[in-house]
């Protein structure tokens, strides 16, 4: 099942049946690659998938033009133990999942397409004023909507270590695009995020993680482009894992809410270096979010060399 160059081609696992779902063939290729410590090559083409799970020493190489298109049935994304918006809970898996795994490389100009239009309509309807969200608004329970209306993320790193995500393109995620939680030593480089006009479509969320570098990314989002978090209220204080030693550099921030610390910061955030960032027509540049009830200490934050063009709020607290 490998090429002459010692690279496993995912298409070698494809059968001759007419089944449209490609989850099984890609998962088989991923499992084989991890077992043999060989990279898995995903050729250009459209692959309809549910949740995929990477293991220790997984290495995925996307050919330009390869598209993982997430399915629109929630059953394709089994519920897992995870954290969402600062609270630990059961929630659907992402399209790409790195759970309690290490030494992972995901690279290449492939596209992770969450088919977000389907999920966004469930949340706020076709007019962005109805849907399930409106039902919660009428009850004064707006804050519950994000938790109750379950939508798959594009990529989740959870209890992961030594991970590189490079050159990928994320579009139309149902929920957050790239979530990094309880993880250490992560490099996100030259990632592009586009076509994310939906609710809670954050770009990169760094949540109770350490030694995270975000370099040369180009982000246009429907919410925070980059957010640094550490847990919400009592749940976050119980876990008590802060985010620290984080660098965000040489990125382009477009639509969305800029680079944010918070609002879930109950365990604290420290030692963050944000520099050489270009902002283009974003709602905010740098934003600090929290509340009196939430708690958490934010310290040792260094910000410099920012270029902002047509940004509504340069610094917002």
CSV table of C-alpha atoms in Angstrom, one decimal:
chain,number,residue,atom,x,y,z
A,1,UNK,CA,0.0,0.0,0.0
A,2,UNK,CA,3.0,2.4,-0.3
A,3,UNK,CA,4.6,4.2,-3.2
A,4,UNK,CA,8.1,3.5,-4.4
A,5,UNK,CA,9.3,6.5,-2.3
A,6,UNK,CA,8.0,5.1,0.9
A,7,UNK,CA,4.9,7.3,1.0
A,8,UNK,CA,1.5,5.7,1.5
A,9,UNK,CA,-1.0,6.9,-1.1
A,10,UNK,CA,-4.5,7.2,0.5
A,11,UNK,CA,-6.1,6.2,-2.8
A,12,UNK,CA,-4.5,2.8,-2.6
A,13,UNK,CA,-7.1,2.0,0.1
A,14,UNK,CA,-10.1,2.9,-2.2
A,15,UNK,CA,-12.3,0.1,-3.3
A,16,UNK,CA,-14.3,-0.2,-6.4
A,17,UNK,CA,-17.7,0.2,-4.7
A,18,UNK,CA,-19.8,3.3,-5.3
A,19,UNK,CA,-19.8,4.4,-1.6
A,20,UNK,CA,-19.5,8.2,-1.4
A,21,UNK,CA,-18.1,8.4,2.1
A,22,UNK,CA,-14.3,8.4,2.1
A,23,UNK,CA,-13.8,8.3,5.9
A,24,UNK,CA,-13.0,4.7,6.1
A,25,UNK,CA,-10.3,4.7,3.3
A,26,UNK,CA,-8.6,7.8,4.8
A,27,UNK,CA,-8.7,6.4,8.3
A,28,UNK,CA,-7.1,3.1,7.1
A,29,UNK,CA,-4.4,5.1,5.4
A,30,UNK,CA,-3.8,7.2,8.5
A,31,UNK,CA,-3.6,4.1,10.7
A,32,UNK,CA,-1.2,2.3,8.4
A,33,UNK,CA,1.0,5.4,8.1
A,34,UNK,CA,1.2,5.7,11.9
A,35,UNK,CA,2.0,2.0,12.3
A,36,UNK,CA,4.8,2.1,9.8
A,37,UNK,CA,6.0,5.6,10.6
A,38,UNK,CA,5.4,6.6,7.0
A,39,UNK,CA,3.8,9.8,5.6
A,40,UNK,CA,0.3,9.5,4.0
A,41,UNK,CA,-0.2,11.4,0.8
A,42,UNK,CA,-3.7,12.6,0.0
A,43,UNK,CA,-3.9,13.4,-3.8
A,44,UNK,CA,-6.0,16.2,-5.2
A,45,UNK,CA,-9.7,15.5,-5.3
A,46,UNK,CA,-12.8,15.8,-3.1
A,47,UNK,CA,-13.2,13.5,-0.2
A,48,UNK,CA,-16.4,13.4,1.8
A,49,UNK,CA,-15.6,12.6,5.4
A,50,UNK,CA,-16.7,12.4,8.9
A,51,UNK,CA,-14.3,12.5,11.9
A,52,UNK,CA,-10.7,11.3,11.2
A,53,UNK,CA,-8.3,10.5,14.1
A,54,UNK,CA,-4.5,10.8,13.9
A,55,UNK,CA,-2.2,8.8,16.0
A,56,UNK,CA,1.3,9.1,17.3
A,57,UNK,CA,3.8,9.9,14.5
A,58,UNK,CA,1.1,10.6,12.0
A,59,UNK,CA,2.2,12.6,9.0
A,60,UNK,CA,-0.3,13.8,6.4
A,61,UNK,CA,0.7,15.4,3.2
A,62,UNK,CA,-2.1,17.1,1.2
A,63,UNK,CA,-1.6,17.7,-2.5
A,64,UNK,CA,-2.8,21.1,-3.7
A,65,UNK,CA,-6.4,20.6,-4.7
A,66,UNK,CA,-7.1,17.9,-2.1
A,67,UNK,CA,-10.3,18.8,-0.3
A,68,UNK,CA,-11.7,17.1,2.9
A,69,UNK,CA,-15.4,18.0,2.8
A,70,UNK,CA,-17.1,17.5,6.1
A,71,UNK,CA,-20.4,15.6,6.1
A,72,UNK,CA,-23.5,17.4,7.2
A,73,UNK,CA,-25.0,14.7,9.4
A,74,UNK,CA,-23.9,15.1,13.0
A,75,UNK,CA,-23.7,11.3,13.4
A,76,UNK,CA,-20.6,11.3,11.3
A,77,UNK,CA,-18.8,13.1,14.2
A,78,UNK,CA,-19.0,10.9,17.3
A,79,UNK,CA,-19.1,12.7,20.6
A,80,UNK,CA,-15.8,12.8,22.5
A,81,UNK,CA,-14.6,14.2,25.8
A,82,UNK,CA,-13.4,17.7,25.0
A,83,UNK,CA,-13.7,21.3,26.0
A,84,UNK,CA,-15.9,23.9,24.3
A,85,UNK,CA,-15.7,27.6,25.0
A,86,UNK,CA,-13.9,26.9,28.3
A,87,UNK,CA,-16.2,24.1,29.6
A,88,UNK,CA,-15.4,20.4,29.6
A,89,UNK,CA,-18.2,18.4,28.1
A,90,UNK,CA,-19.2,15.8,25.4
A,91,UNK,CA,-19.1,17.4,22.0
A,92,UNK,CA,-18.9,16.1,18.4
A,93,UNK,CA,-15.4,15.3,17.2
A,94,UNK,CA,-13.8,17.6,14.6
A,95,UNK,CA,-13.0,16.7,11.0
A,96,UNK,CA,-9.3,16.2,11.9
A,97,UNK,CA,-8.6,15.1,15.4
A,98,UNK,CA,-5.3,14.7,17.3
A,99,UNK,CA,-6.3,13.3,20.7
A,100,UNK,CA,-3.7,12.4,23.3
A,101,UNK,CA,-1.1,11.9,20.5
A,102,UNK,CA,2.3,13.3,19.8
A,103,UNK,CA,4.8,13.9,17.0
A,104,UNK,CA,2.3,14.9,14.4
A,105,UNK,CA,2.9,16.7,11.1
A,106,UNK,CA,0.0,17.9,8.9
A,107,UNK,CA,1.1,19.8,5.8
A,108,UNK,CA,0.3,20.8,2.3
A,109,UNK,CA,-2.1,23.2,0.5
A,110,UNK,CA,-5.2,21.0,1.0
A,111,UNK,CA,-8.6,22.4,2.0
A,112,UNK,CA,-10.6,21.5,5.1
A,113,UNK,CA,-14.2,22.4,4.1
A,114,UNK,CA,-16.7,22.2,7.0
A,115,UNK,CA,-19.7,22.9,4.7
A,116,UNK,CA,-20.6,25.5,7.3
A,117,UNK,CA,-23.7,26.9,5.5
A,118,UNK,CA,-25.6,23.8,6.8
A,119,UNK,CA,-24.5,24.2,10.4
A,120,UNK,CA,-24.9,28.0,10.4
A,121,UNK,CA,-28.5,27.8,9.2
A,122,UNK,CA,-29.3,25.4,12.1
A,123,UNK,CA,-27.9,28.0,14.5
A,124,UNK,CA,-29.4,31.3,13.3
A,125,UNK,CA,-31.6,30.4,10.3
A,126,UNK,CA,-31.3,31.6,6.7
A,127,UNK,CA,-31.9,35.2,7.8
A,128,UNK,CA,-29.4,35.1,10.7
A,129,UNK,CA,-32.3,36.1,13.0
A,130,UNK,CA,-34.1,32.9,13.6
A,131,UNK,CA,-33.0,29.2,14.0
A,132,UNK,CA,-32.4,27.7,17.4
A,133,UNK,CA,-30.4,30.7,18.5
A,134,UNK,CA,-33.6,32.8,18.4
A,135,UNK,CA,-35.3,30.4,20.8
A,136,UNK,CA,-32.6,30.9,23.4
A,137,UNK,CA,-32.6,34.7,22.9
A,138,UNK,CA,-36.3,34.8,23.7
A,139,UNK,CA,-35.6,33.1,27.0
A,140,UNK,CA,-32.7,35.3,27.9
A,141,UNK,CA,-30.3,32.4,27.5
A,142,UNK,CA,-28.1,33.6,24.6
A,143,UNK,CA,-25.0,32.2,26.3
A,144,UNK,CA,-26.3,28.7,26.2
A,145,UNK,CA,-26.8,28.6,22.4
A,146,UNK,CA,-23.1,27.9,21.6
A,147,UNK,CA,-23.1,24.8,23.8
A,148,UNK,CA,-26.6,23.5,22.9
A,149,UNK,CA,-26.3,23.8,19.1
A,150,UNK,CA,-23.6,21.3,18.4
A,151,UNK,CA,-21.5,21.8,15.3
A,152,UNK,CA,-18.2,20.1,14.3
A,153,UNK,CA,-14.9,21.9,14.4
A,154,UNK,CA,-12.5,21.7,11.5
A,155,UNK,CA,-9.4,20.6,13.5
A,156,UNK,CA,-8.9,19.7,17.1
A,157,UNK,CA,-5.6,19.2,19.0
A,158,UNK,CA,-6.5,17.9,22.4
A,159,UNK,CA,-3.8,16.7,24.9
A,160,UNK,CA,-1.4,16.8,21.9
A,161,UNK,CA,2.3,17.3,21.9
A,162,UNK,CA,4.9,18.2,19.3
A,163,UNK,CA,2.5,19.1,16.5
A,164,UNK,CA,3.0,21.0,13.3
A,165,UNK,CA,0.1,22.3,11.1
A,166,UNK,CA,1.5,24.0,8.0
A,167,UNK,CA,0.0,25.4,4.7
A,168,UNK,CA,-3.5,24.1,5.2
A,169,UNK,CA,-6.6,26.1,4.1
A,170,UNK,CA,-9.7,26.1,6.3
A,171,UNK,CA,-13.0,27.2,5.0
A,172,UNK,CA,-16.6,27.2,6.2
A,173,UNK,CA,-16.1,25.5,9.5
A,174,UNK,CA,-19.3,24.6,11.4
A,175,UNK,CA,-17.7,26.0,14.6
A,176,UNK,CA,-14.1,26.9,15.5
A,177,UNK,CA,-11.6,26.2,12.8
A,178,UNK,CA,-8.4,25.1,14.7
A,179,UNK,CA,-8.7,24.4,18.4
A,180,UNK,CA,-5.5,23.7,20.5
A,181,UNK,CA,-6.4,22.6,24.0
A,182,UNK,CA,-4.3,21.0,26.8
A,183,UNK,CA,-1.5,20.8,24.3
A,184,UNK,CA,2.3,21.6,24.3
A,185,UNK,CA,4.8,22.5,21.6
A,186,UNK,CA,2.6,23.3,18.7
A,187,UNK,CA,3.6,25.2,15.5
A,188,UNK,CA,0.8,26.6,13.2
A,189,UNK,CA,2.5,28.1,10.1
A,190,UNK,CA,1.2,29.6,6.9
A,191,UNK,CA,-2.4,28.5,7.5
A,192,UNK,CA,-5.1,30.3,5.6
A,193,UNK,CA,-8.7,30.7,6.9
A,194,UNK,CA,-11.4,32.0,4.5
A,195,UNK,CA,-15.2,32.0,3.9
A,196,UNK,CA,-16.1,31.9,7.6
A,197,UNK,CA,-19.1,34.1,7.9
A,198,UNK,CA,-20.9,31.9,10.4
A,199,UNK,CA,-21.5,32.1,14.1
A,200,UNK,CA,-18.5,31.2,16.4
A,201,UNK,CA,-16.2,30.5,13.5
A,202,UNK,CA,-13.1,31.5,15.4
A,203,UNK,CA,-9.8,31.0,13.5
A,204,UNK,CA,-7.2,29.6,15.9
A,205,UNK,CA,-8.1,29.1,19.6
A,206,UNK,CA,-5.2,28.4,22.0
A,207,UNK,CA,-6.8,27.0,25.1
A,208,UNK,CA,-4.9,26.0,28.3
A,209,UNK,CA,-1.8,25.2,26.1
A,210,UNK,CA,1.9,26.0,26.3
A,211,UNK,CA,4.7,26.7,23.9
A,212,UNK,CA,2.4,27.5,20.9
A,213,UNK,CA,3.7,29.5,17.9
A,214,UNK,CA,1.5,30.9,15.2
A,215,UNK,CA,3.5,32.2,12.3
A,216,UNK,CA,2.6,33.8,8.9
A,217,UNK,CA,-1.1,32.9,8.9
A,218,UNK,CA,-3.7,34.7,6.9
A,219,UNK,CA,-7.1,34.7,8.7
A,220,UNK,CA,-10.6,36.0,7.8
A,221,UNK,CA,-13.2,34.8,10.4
A,222,UNK,CA,-16.7,35.3,11.7
A,223,UNK,CA,-15.5,35.7,15.2
A,224,UNK,CA,-12.0,36.0,16.9
A,225,UNK,CA,-9.3,35.4,14.4
A,226,UNK,CA,-6.9,34.3,17.1
A,227,UNK,CA,-8.0,33.7,20.7
A,228,UNK,CA,-6.0,32.8,23.8
A,229,UNK,CA,-8.1,31.1,26.5
A,230,UNK,CA,-7.8,29.1,29.7
A,231,UNK,CA,-11.2,27.9,30.9
A,232,UNK,CA,-14.5,29.4,31.9
A,233,UNK,CA,-15.6,30.2,35.4
A,234,UNK,CA,-15.6,27.4,38.0
A,235,UNK,CA,-14.9,24.7,35.4
A,236,UNK,CA,-11.8,26.5,34.2
A,237,UNK,CA,-10.6,27.2,37.7
A,238,UNK,CA,-11.1,23.5,38.6
A,239,UNK,CA,-8.9,22.4,35.7
A,240,UNK,CA,-6.5,25.2,36.5
A,241,UNK,CA,-4.3,25.0,33.3
A,242,UNK,CA,-3.2,28.4,32.1
A,243,UNK,CA,-2.0,29.3,28.6
A,244,UNK,CA,1.6,30.5,28.5
A,245,UNK,CA,4.7,30.9,26.3
A,246,UNK,CA,2.7,31.8,23.2
A,247,UNK,CA,4.0,33.7,20.2
A,248,UNK,CA,1.9,35.1,17.3
A,249,UNK,CA,4.0,36.7,14.6
A,250,UNK,CA,3.9,37.9,11.0
A,251,UNK,CA,0.2,37.2,10.5
A,252,UNK,CA,-2.4,38.9,8.4
A,253,UNK,CA,-5.7,39.5,10.2
A,254,UNK,CA,-8.7,40.4,8.0
A,255,UNK,CA,-12.5,40.2,8.8
A,256,UNK,CA,-13.3,39.2,12.4
A,257,UNK,CA,-12.4,40.3,15.9
A,258,UNK,CA,-8.6,40.4,15.7
A,259,UNK,CA,-6.3,38.9,18.2
A,260,UNK,CA,-8.0,38.3,21.5
A,261,UNK,CA,-7.1,37.2,25.0
A,262,UNK,CA,-10.3,35.8,26.6
A,263,UNK,CA,-13.0,35.8,27.5
A,264,UNK,CA,-12.5,32.4,29.1
A,265,UNK,CA,-9.3,33.0,31.2
A,266,UNK,CA,-10.2,31.6,34.6
A,267,UNK,CA,-6.8,29.8,34.9
A,268,UNK,CA,-4.8,32.7,33.6
A,269,UNK,CA,-2.7,33.7,30.6
A,270,UNK,CA,1.0,34.6,30.7
A,271,UNK,CA,4.1,35.2,28.6
A,272,UNK,CA,2.5,36.1,25.3
A,273,UNK,CA,4.4,37.9,22.5
A,274,UNK,CA,2.4,39.3,19.6
A,275,UNK,CA,4.3,41.1,17.0
A,276,UNK,CA,4.6,42.1,13.3
A,277,UNK,CA,0.9,41.7,12.6
A,278,UNK,CA,-1.0,43.4,9.7
A,279,UNK,CA,-4.7,44.1,10.3
A,280,UNK,CA,-7.0,44.9,7.4
A,281,UNK,CA,-10.6,46.1,8.1
A,282,UNK,CA,-11.0,43.8,11.2
A,283,UNK,CA,-13.4,44.8,13.9
A,284,UNK,CA,-10.7,44.9,16.5
A,285,UNK,CA,-6.9,44.9,16.6
A,286,UNK,CA,-5.9,43.6,20.1
A,287,UNK,CA,-8.8,42.8,22.5
A,288,UNK,CA,-8.8,41.7,26.1
A,289,UNK,CA,-12.0,40.0,27.3
A,290,UNK,CA,-13.1,38.8,30.7
A,291,UNK,CA,-15.7,39.6,33.4
A,292,UNK,CA,-15.7,40.4,37.1
A,293,UNK,CA,-17.1,36.9,37.9
A,294,UNK,CA,-14.6,35.0,35.7
A,295,UNK,CA,-11.3,35.6,37.5
A,296,UNK,CA,-7.9,34.8,36.1
A,297,UNK,CA,-4.6,36.7,35.9
A,298,UNK,CA,-3.3,38.0,32.6
A,299,UNK,CA,0.4,39.0,32.8
A,300,UNK,CA,3.6,39.4,30.8
A,301,UNK,CA,1.9,40.3,27.5
A,302,UNK,CA,4.2,42.0,25.0
A,303,UNK,CA,2.7,43.6,21.8
A,304,UNK,CA,4.7,45.5,19.2
A,305,UNK,CA,5.0,46.3,15.5
A,306,UNK,CA,1.4,46.3,14.5
A,307,UNK,CA,0.1,47.7,11.2
A,308,UNK,CA,-3.7,48.5,11.2
A,309,UNK,CA,-5.7,49.7,8.2
A,310,UNK,CA,-9.4,50.6,8.6
A,311,UNK,CA,-9.7,48.8,11.9
A,312,UNK,CA,-12.7,49.9,14.0
A,313,UNK,CA,-11.1,49.5,17.5
A,314,UNK,CA,-7.3,49.4,17.7
A,315,UNK,CA,-7.2,48.2,21.3
A,316,UNK,CA,-10.3,47.1,23.2
A,317,UNK,CA,-10.7,46.0,26.8
